[in-house]
Short mmCIF file of N, CA and C in Angstrom, two decimals:
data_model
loop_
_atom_site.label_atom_id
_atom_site.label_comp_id
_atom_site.label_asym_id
_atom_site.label_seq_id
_atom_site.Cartn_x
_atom_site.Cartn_y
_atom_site.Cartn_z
N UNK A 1 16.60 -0.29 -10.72
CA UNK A 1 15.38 -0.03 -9.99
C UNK A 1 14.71 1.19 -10.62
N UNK A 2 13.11 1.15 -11.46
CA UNK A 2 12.53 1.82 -11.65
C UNK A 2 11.80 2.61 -10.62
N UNK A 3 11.85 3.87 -11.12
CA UNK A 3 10.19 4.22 -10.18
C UNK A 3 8.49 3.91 -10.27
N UNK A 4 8.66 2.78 -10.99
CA UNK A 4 7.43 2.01 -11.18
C UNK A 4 7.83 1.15 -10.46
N UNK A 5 9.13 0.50 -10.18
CA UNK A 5 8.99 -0.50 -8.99
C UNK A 5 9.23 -0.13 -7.61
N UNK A 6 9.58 1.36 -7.46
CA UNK A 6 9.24 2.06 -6.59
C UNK A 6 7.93 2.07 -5.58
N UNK A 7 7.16 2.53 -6.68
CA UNK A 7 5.32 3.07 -6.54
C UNK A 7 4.79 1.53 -5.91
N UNK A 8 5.25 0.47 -6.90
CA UNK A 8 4.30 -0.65 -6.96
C UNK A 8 3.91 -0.98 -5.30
N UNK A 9 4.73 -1.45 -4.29
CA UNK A 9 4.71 -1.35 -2.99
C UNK A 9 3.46 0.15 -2.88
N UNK A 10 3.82 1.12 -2.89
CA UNK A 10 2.82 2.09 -2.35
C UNK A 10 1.85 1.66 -3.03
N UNK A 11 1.12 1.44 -4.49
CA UNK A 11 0.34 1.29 -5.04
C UNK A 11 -0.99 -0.16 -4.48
N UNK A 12 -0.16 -1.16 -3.94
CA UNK A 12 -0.79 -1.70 -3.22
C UNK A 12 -0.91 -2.15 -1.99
N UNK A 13 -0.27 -0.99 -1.14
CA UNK A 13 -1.05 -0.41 0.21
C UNK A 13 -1.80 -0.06 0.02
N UNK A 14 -2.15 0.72 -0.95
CA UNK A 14 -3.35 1.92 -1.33
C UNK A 14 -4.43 0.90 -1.95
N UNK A 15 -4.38 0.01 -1.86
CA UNK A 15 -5.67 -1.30 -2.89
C UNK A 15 -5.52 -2.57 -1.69
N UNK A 16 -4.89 -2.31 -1.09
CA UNK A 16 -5.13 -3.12 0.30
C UNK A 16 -6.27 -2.26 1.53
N UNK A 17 -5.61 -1.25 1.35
CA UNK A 17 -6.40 -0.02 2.52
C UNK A 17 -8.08 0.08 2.13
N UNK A 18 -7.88 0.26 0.67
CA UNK A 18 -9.65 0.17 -0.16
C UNK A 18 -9.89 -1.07 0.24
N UNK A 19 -9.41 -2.29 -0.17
CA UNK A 19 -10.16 -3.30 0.15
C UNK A 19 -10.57 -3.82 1.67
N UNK A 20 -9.58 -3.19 2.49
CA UNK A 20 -10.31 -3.40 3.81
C UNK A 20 -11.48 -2.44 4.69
N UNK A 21 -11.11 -1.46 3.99
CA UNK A 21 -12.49 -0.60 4.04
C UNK A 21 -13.54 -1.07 3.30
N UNK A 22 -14.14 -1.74 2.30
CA UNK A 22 -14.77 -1.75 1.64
C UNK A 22 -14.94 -3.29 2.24
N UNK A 23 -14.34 -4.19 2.60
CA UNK A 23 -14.75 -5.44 3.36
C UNK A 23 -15.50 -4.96 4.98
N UNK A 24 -15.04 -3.99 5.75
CA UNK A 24 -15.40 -3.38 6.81
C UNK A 24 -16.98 -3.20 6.34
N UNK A 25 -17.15 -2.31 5.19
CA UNK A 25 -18.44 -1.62 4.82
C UNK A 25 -19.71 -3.24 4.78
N UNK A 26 -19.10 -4.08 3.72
CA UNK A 26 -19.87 -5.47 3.68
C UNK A 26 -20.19 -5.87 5.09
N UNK A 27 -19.52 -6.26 6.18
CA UNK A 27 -19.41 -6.81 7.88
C UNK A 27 -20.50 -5.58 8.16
N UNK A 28 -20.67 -4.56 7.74
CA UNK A 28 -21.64 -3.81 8.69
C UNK A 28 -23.01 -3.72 7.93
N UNK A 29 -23.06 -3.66 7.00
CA UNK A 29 -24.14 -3.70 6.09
C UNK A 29 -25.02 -5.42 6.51
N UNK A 30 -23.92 -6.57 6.34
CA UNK A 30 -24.55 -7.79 7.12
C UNK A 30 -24.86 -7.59 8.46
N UNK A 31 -24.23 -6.88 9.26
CA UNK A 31 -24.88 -6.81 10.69
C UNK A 31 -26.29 -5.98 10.98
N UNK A 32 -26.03 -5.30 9.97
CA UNK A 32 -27.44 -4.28 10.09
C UNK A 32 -28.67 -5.16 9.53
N UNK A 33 -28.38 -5.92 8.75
CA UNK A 33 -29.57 -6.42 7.58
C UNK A 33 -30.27 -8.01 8.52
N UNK A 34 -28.99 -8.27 9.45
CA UNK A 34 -29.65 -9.79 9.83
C UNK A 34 -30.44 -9.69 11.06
N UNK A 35 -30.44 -8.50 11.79
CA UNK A 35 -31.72 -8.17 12.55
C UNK A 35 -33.03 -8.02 12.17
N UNK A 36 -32.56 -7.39 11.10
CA UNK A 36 -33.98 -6.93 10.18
C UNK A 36 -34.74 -8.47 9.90
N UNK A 37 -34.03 -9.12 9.15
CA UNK A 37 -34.30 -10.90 9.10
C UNK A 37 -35.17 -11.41 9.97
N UNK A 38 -34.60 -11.44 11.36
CA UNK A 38 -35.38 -12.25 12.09
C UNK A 38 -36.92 -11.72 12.56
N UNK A 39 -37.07 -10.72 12.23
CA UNK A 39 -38.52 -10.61 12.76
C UNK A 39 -39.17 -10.46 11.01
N UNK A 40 -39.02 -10.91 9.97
CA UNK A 40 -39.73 -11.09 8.92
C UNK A 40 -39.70 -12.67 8.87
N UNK A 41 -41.26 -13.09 8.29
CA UNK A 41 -41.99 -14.24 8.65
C UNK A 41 -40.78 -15.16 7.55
N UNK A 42 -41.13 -14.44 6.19
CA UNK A 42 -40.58 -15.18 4.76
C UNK A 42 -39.82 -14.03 4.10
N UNK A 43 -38.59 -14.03 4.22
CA UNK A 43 -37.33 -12.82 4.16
C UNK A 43 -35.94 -13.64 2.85
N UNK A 44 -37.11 -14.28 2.22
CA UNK A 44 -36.02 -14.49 0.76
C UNK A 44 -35.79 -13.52 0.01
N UNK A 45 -35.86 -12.25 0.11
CA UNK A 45 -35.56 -11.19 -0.84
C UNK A 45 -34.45 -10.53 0.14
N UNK A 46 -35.13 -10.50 1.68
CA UNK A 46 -33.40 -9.75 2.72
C UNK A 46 -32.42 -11.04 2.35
N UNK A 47 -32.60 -12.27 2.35
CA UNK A 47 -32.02 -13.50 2.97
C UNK A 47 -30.86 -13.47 1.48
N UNK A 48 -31.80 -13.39 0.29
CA UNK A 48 -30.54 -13.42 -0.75
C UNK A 48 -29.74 -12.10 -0.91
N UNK A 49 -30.22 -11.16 0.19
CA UNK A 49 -29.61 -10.05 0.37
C UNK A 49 -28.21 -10.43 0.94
N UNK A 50 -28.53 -10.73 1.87
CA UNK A 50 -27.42 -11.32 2.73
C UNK A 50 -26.27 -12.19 2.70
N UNK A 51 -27.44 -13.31 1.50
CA UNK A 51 -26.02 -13.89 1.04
C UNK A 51 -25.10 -13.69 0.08
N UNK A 52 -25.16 -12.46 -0.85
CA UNK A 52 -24.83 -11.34 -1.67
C UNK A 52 -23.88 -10.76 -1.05
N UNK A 53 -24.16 -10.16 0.12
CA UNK A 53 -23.18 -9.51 0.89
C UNK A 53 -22.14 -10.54 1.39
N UNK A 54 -22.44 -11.69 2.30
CA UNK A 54 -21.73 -12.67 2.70
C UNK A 54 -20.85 -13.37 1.31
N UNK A 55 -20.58 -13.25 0.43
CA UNK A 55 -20.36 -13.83 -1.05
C UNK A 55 -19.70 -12.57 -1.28
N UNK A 56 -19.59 -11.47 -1.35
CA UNK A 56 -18.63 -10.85 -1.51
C UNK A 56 -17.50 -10.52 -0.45
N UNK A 57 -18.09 -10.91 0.40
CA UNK A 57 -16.99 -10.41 1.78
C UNK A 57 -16.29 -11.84 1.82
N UNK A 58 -16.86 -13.09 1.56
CA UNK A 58 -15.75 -13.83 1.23
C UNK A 58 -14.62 -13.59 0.14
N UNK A 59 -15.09 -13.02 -0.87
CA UNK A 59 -14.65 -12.92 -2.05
C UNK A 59 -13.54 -11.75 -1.47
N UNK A 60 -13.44 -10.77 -1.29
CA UNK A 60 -13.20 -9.85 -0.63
C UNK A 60 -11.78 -10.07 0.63
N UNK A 61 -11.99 -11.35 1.33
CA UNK A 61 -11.29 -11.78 1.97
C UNK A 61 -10.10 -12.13 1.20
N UNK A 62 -10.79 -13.00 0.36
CA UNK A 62 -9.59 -13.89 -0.30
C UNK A 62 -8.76 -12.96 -1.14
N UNK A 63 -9.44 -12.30 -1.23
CA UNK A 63 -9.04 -11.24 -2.41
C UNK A 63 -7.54 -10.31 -1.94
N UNK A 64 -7.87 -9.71 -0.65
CA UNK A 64 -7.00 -9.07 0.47
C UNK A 64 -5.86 -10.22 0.81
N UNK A 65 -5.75 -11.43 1.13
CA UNK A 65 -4.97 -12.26 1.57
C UNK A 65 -4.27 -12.41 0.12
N UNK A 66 -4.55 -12.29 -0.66
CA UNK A 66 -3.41 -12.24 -2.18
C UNK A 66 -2.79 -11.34 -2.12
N UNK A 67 -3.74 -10.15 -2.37
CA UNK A 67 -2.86 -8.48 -2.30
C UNK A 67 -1.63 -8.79 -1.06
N UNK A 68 -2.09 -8.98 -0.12
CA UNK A 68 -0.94 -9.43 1.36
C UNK A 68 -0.06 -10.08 1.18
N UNK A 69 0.09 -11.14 0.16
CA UNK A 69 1.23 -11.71 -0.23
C UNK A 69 1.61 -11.12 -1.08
N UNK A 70 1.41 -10.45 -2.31
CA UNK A 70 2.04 -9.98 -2.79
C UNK A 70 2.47 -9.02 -2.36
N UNK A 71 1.68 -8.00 -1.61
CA UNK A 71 2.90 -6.80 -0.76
C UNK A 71 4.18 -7.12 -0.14
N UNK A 72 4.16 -8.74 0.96
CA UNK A 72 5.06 -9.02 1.48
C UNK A 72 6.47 -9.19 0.40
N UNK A 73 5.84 -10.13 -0.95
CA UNK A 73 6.77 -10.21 -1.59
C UNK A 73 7.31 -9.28 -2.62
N UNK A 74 6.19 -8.30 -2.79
CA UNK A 74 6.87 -6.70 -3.69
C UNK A 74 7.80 -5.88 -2.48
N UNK A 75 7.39 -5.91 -1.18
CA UNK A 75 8.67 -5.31 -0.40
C UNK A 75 9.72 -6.34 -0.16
N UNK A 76 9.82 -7.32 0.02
CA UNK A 76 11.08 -7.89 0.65
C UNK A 76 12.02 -7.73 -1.18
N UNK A 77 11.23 -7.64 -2.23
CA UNK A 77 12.17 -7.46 -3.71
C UNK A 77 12.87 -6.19 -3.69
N UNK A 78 12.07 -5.22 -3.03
CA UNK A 78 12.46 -3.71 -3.29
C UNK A 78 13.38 -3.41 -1.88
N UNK A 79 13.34 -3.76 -0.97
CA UNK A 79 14.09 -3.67 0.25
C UNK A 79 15.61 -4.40 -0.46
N UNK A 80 15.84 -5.21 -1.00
CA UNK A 80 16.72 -6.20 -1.39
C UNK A 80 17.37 -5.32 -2.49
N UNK A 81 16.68 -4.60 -3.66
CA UNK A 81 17.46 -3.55 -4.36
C UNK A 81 17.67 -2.75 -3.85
N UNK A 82 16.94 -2.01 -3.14
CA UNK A 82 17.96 -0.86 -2.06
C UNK A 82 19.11 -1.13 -1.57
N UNK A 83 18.48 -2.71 -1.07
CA UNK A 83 20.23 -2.29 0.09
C UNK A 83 21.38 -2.88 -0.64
N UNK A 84 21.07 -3.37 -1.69
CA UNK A 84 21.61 -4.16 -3.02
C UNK A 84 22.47 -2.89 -4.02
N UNK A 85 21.87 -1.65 -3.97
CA UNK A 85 21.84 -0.62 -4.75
C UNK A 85 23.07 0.31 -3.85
N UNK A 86 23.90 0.68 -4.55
CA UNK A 86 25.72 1.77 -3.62
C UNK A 86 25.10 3.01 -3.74
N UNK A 87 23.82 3.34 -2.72
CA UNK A 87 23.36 4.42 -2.85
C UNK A 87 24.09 4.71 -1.10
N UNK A 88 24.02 5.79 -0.94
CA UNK A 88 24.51 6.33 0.36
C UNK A 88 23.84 5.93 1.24
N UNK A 89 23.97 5.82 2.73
CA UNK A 89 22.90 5.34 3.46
C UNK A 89 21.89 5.93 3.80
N UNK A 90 22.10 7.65 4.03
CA UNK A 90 20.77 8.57 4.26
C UNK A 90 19.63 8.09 3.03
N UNK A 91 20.32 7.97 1.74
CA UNK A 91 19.42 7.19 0.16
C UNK A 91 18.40 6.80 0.12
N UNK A 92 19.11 5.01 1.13
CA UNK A 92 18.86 3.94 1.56
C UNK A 92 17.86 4.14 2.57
N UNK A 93 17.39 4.60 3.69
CA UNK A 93 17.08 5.10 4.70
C UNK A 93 16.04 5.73 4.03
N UNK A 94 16.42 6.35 3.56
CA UNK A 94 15.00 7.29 3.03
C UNK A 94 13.81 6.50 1.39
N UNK A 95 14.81 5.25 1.32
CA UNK A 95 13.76 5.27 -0.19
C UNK A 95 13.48 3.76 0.63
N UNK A 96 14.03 3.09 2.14
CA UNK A 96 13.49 1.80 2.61
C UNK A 96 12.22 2.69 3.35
N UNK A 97 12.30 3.51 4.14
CA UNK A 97 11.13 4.59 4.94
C UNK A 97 10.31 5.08 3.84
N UNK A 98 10.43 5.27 2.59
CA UNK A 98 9.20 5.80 1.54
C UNK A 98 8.26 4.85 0.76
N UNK A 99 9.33 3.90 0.56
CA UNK A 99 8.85 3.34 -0.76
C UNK A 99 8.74 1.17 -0.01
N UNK A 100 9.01 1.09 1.13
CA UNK A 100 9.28 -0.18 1.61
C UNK A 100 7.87 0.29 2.83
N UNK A 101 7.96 1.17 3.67
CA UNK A 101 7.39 0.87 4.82
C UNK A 101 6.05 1.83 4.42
N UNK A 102 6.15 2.83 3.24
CA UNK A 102 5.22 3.50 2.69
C UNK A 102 4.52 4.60 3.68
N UNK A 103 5.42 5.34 4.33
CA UNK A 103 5.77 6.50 5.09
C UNK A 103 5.53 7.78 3.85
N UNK A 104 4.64 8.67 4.37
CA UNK A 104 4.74 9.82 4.00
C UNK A 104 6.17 10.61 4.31
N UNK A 105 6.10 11.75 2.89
CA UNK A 105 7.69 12.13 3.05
C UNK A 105 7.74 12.77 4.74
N UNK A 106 6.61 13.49 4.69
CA UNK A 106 6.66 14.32 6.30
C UNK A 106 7.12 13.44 7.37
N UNK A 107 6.26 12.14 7.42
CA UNK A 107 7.07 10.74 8.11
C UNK A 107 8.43 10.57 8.76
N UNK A 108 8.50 10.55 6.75
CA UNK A 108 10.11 10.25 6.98
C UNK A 108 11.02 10.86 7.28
N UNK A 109 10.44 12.20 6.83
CA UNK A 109 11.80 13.31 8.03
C UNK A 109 11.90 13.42 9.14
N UNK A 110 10.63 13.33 9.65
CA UNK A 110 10.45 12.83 11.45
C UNK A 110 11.82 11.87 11.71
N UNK A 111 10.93 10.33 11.14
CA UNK A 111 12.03 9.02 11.79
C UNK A 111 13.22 9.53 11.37
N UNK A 112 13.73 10.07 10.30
CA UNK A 112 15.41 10.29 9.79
C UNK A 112 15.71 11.65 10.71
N UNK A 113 14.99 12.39 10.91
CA UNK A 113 15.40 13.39 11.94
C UNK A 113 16.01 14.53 11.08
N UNK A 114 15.24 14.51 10.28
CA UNK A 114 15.66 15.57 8.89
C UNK A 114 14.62 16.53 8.58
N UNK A 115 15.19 17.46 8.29
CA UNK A 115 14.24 18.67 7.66
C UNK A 115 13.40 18.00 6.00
N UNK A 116 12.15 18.64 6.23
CA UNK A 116 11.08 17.62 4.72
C UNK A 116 11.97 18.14 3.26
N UNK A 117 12.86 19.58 3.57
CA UNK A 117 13.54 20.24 2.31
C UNK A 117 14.89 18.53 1.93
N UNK A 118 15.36 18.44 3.43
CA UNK A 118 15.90 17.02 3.33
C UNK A 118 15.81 16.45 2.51
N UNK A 119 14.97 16.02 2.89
CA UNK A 119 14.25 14.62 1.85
C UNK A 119 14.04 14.96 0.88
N UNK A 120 13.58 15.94 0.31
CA UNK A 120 12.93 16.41 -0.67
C UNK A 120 14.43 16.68 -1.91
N UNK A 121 15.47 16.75 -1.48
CA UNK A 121 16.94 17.15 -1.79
C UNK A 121 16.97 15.64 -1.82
N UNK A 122 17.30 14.28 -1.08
CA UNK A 122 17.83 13.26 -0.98
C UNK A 122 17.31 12.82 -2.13
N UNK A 123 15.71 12.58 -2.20
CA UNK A 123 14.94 12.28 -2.85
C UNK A 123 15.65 12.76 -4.67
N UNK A 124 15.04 13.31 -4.84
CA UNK A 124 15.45 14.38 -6.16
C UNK A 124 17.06 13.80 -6.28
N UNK A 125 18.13 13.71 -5.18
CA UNK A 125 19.48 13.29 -5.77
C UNK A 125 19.36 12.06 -6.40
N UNK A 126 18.41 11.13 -5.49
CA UNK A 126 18.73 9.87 -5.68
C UNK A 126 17.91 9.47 -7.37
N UNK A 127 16.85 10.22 -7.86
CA UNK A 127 16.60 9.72 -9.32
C UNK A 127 17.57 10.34 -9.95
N UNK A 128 18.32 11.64 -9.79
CA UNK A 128 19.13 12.31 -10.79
C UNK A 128 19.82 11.45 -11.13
N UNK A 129 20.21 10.85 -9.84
CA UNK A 129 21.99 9.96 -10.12
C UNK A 129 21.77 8.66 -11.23
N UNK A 130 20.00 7.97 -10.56
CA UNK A 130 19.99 6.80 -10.81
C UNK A 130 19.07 6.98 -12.41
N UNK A 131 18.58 7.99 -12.90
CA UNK A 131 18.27 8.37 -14.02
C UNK A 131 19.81 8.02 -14.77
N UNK A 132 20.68 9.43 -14.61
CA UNK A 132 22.00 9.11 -15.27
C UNK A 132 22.54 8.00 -15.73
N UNK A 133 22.70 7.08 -14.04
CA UNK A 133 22.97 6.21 -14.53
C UNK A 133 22.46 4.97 -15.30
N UNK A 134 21.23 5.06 -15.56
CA UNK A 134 20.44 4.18 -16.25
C UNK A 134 20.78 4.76 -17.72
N UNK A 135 21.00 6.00 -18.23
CA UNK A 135 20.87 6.50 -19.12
C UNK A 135 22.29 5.95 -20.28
N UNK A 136 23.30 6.00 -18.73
CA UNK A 136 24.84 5.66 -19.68
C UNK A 136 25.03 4.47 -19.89
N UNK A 137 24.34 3.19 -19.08
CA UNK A 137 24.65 1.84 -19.18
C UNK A 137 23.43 1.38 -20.44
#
């Protein structure tokens, strides 16, 4: 287990979160624009406005429902090397709460009931070890 396959899970929360903000932004931009519509006589310049916007927020949709599967299936891979991985269980616990459920470290010392120096120690053990051992095999 890399820490690129670490990130990847966080990396697209973070391109899921943009894209639903940025689908949010399209839904309001169409709600604002199709009032405007109805009281213009001949509104083919708002109207292909609209369907510009409506054409990307589909696009947009579909777009998010991929990212969504692939999150489901980049965590259930990385949940599966963790618990797959003879790391200790505090490890385990702390890299399924970081890197699976994509919990800030502050988060995760909360739910683990640990000081953030904690984690910050667990953390740091767990690449030393798994650096090493990548290094000798």
């Amino acid at each position: 287990m890399t820490e690129r396959e670490l990130n990847s899970v966080r990396e697209l929360n973070k391109r899921i979160d943009k894209l639903e903000r940025y689908l949010a932004e399209l839904r309001l931009s169409a709600e604002n624009i199709v009032p405007i519509l109805d009281g213009l006589p001949k509104a083919t310049v708002a109207k292909s406005r609209v369907e510009k916007i409506a054409l990307r927020a589909v696009e947009s949709g579909h777009e998010l429902e991929t990212l969504r599967a692939e999150l489901i299936q980049a965590k259930s891979e990385l949940a599966d090397k963790i618990m797959a991985g003879m790391f200790e269980p505090a490890i385990q616990t702390l890299l399924m709460l970081r890197y699976v459920e994509g919990l800030s470290f502050n988060q995760t010392a909360r739910r683990m009931r640990i000081t953030l120096r904690h984690v910050f120690r667990l953390h740091e053990k767990f690449f030393k070890c798994h650096i090493a051992a990548q290094n000798h095999s």
